[in-house]
PDB file of C-alpha atoms in Angstrom:
ATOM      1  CA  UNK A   1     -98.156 -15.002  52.563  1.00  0.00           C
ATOM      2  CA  UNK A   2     -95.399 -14.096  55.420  1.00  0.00           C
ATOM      3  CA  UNK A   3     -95.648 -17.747  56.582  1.00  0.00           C
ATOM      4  CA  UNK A   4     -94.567 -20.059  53.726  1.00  0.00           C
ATOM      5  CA  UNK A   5     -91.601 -17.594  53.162  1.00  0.00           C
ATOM      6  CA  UNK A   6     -90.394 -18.124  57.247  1.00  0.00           C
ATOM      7  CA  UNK A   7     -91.043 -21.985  56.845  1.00  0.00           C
ATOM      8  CA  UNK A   8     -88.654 -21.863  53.386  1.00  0.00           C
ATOM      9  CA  UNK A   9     -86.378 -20.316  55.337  1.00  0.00           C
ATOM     10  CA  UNK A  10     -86.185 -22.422  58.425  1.00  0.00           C
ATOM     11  CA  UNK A  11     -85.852 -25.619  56.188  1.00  0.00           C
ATOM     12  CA  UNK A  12     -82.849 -24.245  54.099  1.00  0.00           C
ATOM     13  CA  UNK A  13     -81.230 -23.442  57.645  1.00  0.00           C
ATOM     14  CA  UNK A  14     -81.921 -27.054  58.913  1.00  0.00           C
ATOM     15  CA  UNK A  15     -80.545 -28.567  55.340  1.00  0.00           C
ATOM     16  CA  UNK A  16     -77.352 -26.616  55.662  1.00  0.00           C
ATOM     17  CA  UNK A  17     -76.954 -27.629  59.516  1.00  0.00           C
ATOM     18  CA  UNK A  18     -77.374 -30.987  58.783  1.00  0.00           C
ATOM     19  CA  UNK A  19     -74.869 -31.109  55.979  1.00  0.00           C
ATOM     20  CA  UNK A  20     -71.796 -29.692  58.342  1.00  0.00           C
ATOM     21  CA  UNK A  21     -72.928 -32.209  61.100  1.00  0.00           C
ATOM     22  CA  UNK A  22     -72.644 -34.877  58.488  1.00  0.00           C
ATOM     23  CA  UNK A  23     -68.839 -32.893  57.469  1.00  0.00           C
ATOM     24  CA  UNK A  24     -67.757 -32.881  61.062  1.00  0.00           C
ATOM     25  CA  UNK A  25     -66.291 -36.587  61.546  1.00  0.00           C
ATOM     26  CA  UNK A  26     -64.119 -35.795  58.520  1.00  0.00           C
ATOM     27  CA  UNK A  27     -63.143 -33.199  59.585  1.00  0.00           C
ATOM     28  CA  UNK A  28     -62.333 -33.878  63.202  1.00  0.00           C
ATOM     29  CA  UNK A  29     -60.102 -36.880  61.095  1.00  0.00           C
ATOM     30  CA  UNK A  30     -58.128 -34.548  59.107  1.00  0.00           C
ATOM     31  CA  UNK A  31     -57.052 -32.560  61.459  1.00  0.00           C
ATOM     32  CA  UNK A  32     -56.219 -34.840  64.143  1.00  0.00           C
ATOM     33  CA  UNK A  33     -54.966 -37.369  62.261  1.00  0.00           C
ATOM     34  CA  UNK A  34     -51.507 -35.607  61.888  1.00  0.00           C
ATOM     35  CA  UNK A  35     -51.387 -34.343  65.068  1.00  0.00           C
ATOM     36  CA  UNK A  36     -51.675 -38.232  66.888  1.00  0.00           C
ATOM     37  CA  UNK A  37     -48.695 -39.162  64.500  1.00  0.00           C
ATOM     38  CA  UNK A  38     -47.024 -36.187  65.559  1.00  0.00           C
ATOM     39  CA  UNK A  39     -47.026 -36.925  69.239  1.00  0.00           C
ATOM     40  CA  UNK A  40     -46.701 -40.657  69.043  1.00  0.00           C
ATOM     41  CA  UNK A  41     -43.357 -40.578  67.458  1.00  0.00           C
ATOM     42  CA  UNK A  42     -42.241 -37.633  69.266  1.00  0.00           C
ATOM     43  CA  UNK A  43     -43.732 -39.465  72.934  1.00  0.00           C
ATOM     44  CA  UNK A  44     -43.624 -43.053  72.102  1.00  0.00           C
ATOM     45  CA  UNK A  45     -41.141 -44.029  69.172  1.00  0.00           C
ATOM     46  CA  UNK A  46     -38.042 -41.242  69.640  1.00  0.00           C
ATOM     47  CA  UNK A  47     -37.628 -42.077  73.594  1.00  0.00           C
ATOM     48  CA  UNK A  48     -37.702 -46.090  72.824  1.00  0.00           C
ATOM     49  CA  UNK A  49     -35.277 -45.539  70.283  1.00  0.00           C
ATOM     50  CA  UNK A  50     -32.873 -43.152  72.543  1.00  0.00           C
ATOM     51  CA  UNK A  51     -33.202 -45.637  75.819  1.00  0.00           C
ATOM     52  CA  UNK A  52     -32.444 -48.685  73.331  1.00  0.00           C
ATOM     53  CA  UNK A  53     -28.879 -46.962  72.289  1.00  0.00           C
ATOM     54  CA  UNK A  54     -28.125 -45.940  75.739  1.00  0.00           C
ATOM     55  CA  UNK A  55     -28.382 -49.607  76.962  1.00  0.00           C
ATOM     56  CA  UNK A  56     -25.943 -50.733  74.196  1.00  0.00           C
ATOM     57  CA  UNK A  57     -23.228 -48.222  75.216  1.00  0.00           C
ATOM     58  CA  UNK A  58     -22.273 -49.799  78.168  1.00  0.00           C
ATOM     59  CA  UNK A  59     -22.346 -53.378  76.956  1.00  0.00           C
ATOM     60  CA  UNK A  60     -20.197 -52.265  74.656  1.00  0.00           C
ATOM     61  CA  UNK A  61     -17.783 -50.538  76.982  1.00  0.00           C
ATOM     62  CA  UNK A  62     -18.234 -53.630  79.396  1.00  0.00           C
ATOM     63  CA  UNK A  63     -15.941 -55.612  76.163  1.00  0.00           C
ATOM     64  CA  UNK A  64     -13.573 -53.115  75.979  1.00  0.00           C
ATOM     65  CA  UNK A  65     -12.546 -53.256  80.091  1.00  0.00           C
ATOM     66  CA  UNK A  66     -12.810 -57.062  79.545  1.00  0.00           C
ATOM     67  CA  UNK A  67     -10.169 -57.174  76.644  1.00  0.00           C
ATOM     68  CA  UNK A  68      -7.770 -54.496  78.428  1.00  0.00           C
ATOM     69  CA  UNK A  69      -8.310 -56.773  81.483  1.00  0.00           C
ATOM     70  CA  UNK A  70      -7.584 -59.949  79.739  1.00  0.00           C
ATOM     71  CA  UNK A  71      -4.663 -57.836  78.328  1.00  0.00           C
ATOM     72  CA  UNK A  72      -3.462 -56.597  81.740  1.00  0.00           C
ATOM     73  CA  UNK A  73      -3.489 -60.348  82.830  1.00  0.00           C
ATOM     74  CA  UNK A  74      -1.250 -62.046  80.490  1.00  0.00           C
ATOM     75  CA  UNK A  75       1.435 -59.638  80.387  1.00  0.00           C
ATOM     76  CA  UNK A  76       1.851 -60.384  83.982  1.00  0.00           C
ATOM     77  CA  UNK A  77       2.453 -63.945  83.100  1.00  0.00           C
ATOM     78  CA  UNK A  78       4.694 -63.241  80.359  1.00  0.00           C
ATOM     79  CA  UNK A  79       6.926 -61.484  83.346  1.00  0.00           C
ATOM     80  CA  UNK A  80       6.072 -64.255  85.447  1.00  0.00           C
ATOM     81  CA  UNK A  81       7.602 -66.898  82.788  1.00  0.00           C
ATOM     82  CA  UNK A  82      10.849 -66.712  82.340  1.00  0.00           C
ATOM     83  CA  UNK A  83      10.931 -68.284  79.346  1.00  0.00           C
ATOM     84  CA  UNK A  84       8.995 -65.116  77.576  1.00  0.00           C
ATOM     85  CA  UNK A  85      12.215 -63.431  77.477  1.00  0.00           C
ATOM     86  CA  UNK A  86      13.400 -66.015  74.891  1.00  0.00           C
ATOM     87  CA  UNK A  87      13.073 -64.473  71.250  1.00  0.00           C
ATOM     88  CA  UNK A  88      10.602 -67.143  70.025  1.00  0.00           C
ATOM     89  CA  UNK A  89       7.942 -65.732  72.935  1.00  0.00           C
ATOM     90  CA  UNK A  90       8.485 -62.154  72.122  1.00  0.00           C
ATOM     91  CA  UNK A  91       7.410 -62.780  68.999  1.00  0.00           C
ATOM     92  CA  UNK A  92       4.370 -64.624  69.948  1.00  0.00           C
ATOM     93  CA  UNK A  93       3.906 -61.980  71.596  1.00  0.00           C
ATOM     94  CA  UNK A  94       3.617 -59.393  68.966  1.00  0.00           C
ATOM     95  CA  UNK A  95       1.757 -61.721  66.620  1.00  0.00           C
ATOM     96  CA  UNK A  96      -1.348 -61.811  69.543  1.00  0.00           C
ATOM     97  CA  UNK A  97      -1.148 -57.754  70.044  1.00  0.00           C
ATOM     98  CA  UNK A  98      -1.207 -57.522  66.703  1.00  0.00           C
ATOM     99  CA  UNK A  99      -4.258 -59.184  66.204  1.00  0.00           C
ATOM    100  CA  UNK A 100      -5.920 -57.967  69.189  1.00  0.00           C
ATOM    101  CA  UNK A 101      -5.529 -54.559  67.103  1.00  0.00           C
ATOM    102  CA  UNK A 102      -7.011 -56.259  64.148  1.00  0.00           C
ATOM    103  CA  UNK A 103     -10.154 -57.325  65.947  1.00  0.00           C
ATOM    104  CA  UNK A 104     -11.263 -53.946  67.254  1.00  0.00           C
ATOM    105  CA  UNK A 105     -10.688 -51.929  64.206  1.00  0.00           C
ATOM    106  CA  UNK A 106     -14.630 -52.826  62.996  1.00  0.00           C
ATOM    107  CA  UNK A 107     -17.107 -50.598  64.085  1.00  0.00           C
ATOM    108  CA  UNK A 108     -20.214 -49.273  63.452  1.00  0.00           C
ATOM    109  CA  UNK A 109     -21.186 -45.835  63.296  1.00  0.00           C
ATOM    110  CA  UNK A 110     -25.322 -44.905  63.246  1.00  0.00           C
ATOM    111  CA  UNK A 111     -27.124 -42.031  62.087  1.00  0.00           C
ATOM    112  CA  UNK A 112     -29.963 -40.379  63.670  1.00  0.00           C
ATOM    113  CA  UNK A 113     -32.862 -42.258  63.390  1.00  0.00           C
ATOM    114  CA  UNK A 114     -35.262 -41.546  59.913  1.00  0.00           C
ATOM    115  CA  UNK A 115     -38.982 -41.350  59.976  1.00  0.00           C
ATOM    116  CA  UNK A 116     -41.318 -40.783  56.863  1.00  0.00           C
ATOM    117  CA  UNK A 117     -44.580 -41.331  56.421  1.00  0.00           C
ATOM    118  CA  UNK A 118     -45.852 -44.845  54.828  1.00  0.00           C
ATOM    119  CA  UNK A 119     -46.841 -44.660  51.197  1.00  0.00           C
ATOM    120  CA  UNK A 120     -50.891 -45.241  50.974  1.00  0.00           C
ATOM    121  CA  UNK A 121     -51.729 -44.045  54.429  1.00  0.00           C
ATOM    122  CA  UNK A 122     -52.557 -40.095  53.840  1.00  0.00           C
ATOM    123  CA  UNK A 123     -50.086 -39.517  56.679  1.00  0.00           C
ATOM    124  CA  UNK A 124     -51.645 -41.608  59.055  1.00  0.00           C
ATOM    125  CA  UNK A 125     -49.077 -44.435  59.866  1.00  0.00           C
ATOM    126  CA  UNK A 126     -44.838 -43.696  60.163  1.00  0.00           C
ATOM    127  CA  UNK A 127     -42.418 -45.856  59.766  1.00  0.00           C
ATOM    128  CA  UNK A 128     -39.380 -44.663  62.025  1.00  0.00           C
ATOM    129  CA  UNK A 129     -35.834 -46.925  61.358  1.00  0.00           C
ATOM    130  CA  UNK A 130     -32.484 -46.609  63.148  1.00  0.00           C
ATOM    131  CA  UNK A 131     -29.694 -46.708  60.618  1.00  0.00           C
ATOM    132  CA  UNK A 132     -25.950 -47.967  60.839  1.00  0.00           C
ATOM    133  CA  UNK A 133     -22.765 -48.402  58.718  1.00  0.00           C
ATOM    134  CA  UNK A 134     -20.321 -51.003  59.464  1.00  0.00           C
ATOM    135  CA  UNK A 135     -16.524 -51.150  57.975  1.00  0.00           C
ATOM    136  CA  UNK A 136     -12.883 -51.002  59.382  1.00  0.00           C
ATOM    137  CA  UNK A 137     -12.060 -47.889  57.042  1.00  0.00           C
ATOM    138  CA  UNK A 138     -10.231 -45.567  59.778  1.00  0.00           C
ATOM    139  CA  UNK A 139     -12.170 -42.156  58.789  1.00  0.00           C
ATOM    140  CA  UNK A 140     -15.145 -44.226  58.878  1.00  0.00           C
ATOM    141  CA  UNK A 141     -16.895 -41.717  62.212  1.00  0.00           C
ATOM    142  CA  UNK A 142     -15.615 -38.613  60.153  1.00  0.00           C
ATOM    143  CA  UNK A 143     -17.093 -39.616  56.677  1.00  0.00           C
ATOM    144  CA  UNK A 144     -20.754 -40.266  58.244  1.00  0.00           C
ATOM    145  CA  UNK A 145     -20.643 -37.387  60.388  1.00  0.00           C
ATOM    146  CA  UNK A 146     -19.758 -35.383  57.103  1.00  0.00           C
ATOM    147  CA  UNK A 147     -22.533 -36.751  54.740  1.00  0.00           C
ATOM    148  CA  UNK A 148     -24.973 -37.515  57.283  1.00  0.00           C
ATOM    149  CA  UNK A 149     -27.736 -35.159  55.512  1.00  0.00           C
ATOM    150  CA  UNK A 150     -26.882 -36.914  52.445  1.00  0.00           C
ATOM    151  CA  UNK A 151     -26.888 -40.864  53.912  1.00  0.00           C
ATOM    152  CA  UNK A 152     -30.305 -39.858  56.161  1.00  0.00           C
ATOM    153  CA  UNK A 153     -31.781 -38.238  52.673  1.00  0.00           C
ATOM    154  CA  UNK A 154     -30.965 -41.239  50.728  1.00  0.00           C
ATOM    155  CA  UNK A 155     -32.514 -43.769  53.434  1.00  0.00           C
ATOM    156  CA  UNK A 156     -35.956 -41.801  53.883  1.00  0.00           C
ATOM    157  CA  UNK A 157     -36.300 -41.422  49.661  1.00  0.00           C
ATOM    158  CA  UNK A 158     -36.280 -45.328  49.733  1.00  0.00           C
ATOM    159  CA  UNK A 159     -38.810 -45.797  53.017  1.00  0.00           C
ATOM    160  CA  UNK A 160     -41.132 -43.008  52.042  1.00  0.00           C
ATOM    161  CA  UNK A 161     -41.807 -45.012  48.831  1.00  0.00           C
ATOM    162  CA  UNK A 162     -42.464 -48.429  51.090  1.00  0.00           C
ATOM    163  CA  UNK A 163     -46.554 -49.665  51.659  1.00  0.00           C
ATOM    164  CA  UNK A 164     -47.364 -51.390  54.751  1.00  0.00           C
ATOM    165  CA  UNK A 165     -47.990 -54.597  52.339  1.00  0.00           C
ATOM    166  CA  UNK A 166     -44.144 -53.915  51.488  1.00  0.00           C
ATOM    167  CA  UNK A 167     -42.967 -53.128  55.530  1.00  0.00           C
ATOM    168  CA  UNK A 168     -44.770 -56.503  55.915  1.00  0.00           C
ATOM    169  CA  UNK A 169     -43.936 -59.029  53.816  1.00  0.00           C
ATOM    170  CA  UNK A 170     -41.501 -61.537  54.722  1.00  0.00           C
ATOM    171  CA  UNK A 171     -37.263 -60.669  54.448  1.00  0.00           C
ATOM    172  CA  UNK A 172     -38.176 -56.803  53.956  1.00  0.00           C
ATOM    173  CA  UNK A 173     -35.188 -56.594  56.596  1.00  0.00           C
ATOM    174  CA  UNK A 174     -33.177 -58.047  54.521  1.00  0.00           C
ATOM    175  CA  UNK A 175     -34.200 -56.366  50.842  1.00  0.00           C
ATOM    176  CA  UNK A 176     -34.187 -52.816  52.891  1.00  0.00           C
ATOM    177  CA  UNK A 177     -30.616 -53.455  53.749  1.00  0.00           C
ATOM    178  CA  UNK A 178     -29.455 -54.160  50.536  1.00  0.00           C
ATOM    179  CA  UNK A 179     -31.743 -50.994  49.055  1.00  0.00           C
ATOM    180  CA  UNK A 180     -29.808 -49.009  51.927  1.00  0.00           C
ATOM    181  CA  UNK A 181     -26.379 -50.141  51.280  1.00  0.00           C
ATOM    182  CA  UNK A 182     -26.698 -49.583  47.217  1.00  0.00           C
ATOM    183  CA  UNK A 183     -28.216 -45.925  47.729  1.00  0.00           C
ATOM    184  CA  UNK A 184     -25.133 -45.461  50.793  1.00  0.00           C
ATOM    185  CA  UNK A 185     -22.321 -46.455  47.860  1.00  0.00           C
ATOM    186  CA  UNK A 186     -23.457 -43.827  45.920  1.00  0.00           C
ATOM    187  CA  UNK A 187     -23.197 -41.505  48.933  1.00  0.00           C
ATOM    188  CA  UNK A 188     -19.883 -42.211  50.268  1.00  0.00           C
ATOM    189  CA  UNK A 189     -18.156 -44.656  47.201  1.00  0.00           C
ATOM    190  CA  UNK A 190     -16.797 -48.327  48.107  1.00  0.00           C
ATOM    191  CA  UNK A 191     -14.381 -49.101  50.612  1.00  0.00           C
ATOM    192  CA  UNK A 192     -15.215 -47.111  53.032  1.00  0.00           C
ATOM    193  CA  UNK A 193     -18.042 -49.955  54.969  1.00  0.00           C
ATOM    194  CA  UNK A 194     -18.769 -53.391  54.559  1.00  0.00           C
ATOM    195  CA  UNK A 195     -22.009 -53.845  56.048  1.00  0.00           C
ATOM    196  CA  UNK A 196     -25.525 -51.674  56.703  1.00  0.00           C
ATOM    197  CA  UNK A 197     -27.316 -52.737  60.192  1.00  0.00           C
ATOM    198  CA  UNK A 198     -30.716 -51.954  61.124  1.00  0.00           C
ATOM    199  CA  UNK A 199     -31.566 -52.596  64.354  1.00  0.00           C
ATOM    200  CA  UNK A 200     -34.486 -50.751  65.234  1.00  0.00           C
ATOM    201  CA  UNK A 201     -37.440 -50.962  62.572  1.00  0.00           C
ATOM    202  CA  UNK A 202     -41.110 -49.781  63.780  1.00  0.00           C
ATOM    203  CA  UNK A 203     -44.743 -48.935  62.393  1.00  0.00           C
ATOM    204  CA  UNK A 204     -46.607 -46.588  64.010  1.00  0.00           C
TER     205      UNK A 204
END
């Protein structure tokens, strides 16, 4: 009688064994799953990101020396001349400083970059953009650096909603720009940029 009872037990043992081997892939996917994304854009997408706006520092620097060298360069033929000291030169003068003023008053300020999840993937796959406003409004720097919170919040409500048919499909550069520049009016009201750039745009 002892036996059938031991060989009851041993099968209910081997039925419940079986069913958490069968559980463990899943498992082992749910918890990793996060943690991969995790270190990917932390590892991979955040450094690319950083070492792509240090290069374009110093190109742009390298056209500001240029311009105060070109600058430099015909003053000292306008002293050279001696017909610059007429009044017809001066104001020629003037006129070309004046627009050289013109010219570097646009600018582009960025925010830090914004990464959200992709809608459909249970967290799997990120989607990790690197934002910018464009505009010659002269407290441009000081109004993104104020509502930077806001401007980042607004820009990851429209991504997080984005599929990876959406991310995609042909132009989505160009319809995410116009989604970012609509929700970045309400934000900071018109006038104050022109343009929204996105130069960095990556799936992970």
């Amino acid at each position: 009688m002892a036996a059938p009872a031991s060989d009851k037990n041993d099968g209910s043992k081997s039925e419940s064994s079986g069913g958490i081997k069968a559980m463990l892939p899943l498992i082992l996917n749910i918890v990793l799953l996060p943690v991969m994304a995790f270190a990917m854009t932390q590892y991979v997408l955040l450094p690319r990101l950083n070492s792509a706006a240090a290069a374009t520092a110093p190109v742009e620097g390298g056209h500001d020396n240029n311009s105060a060298t070109a600058g430099d360069s015909s003053r000292g033929d306008k002293h050279a001349d001696p017909a610059s000291h007429s009044p017809d030169s001066g104001k020629g003068g003037q006129s070309s400083d004046a627009g050289g003023h013109g010219g570097g008053s646009d600018k582009t300020e960025m925010l830090d970059p914004v990464t959200v999840n992709v809608a459909g993937t249970m967290g799997s796959r990120l989607v990790m953009a690197k934002i910018g406003l464009r505009g010659t409004h002269p407290k441009l720097e000081d109004l993104v650096k104020t509502r930077s919170a806001d401007l980042r919040d607004a820009a990851s409500s429209l991504l997080c909603t984005k599929t990876l048919m959406d991310i995609e499909r042909q132009g989505f550069r160009i319809t995410i720009k116009a989604e970012f520049k609509n929700a970045f009016l309400r934000v900071l009201g018109p006038g104050v940029f022109t343009d929204v750039v996105v130069p960095d745009l990556a799936v992970q």
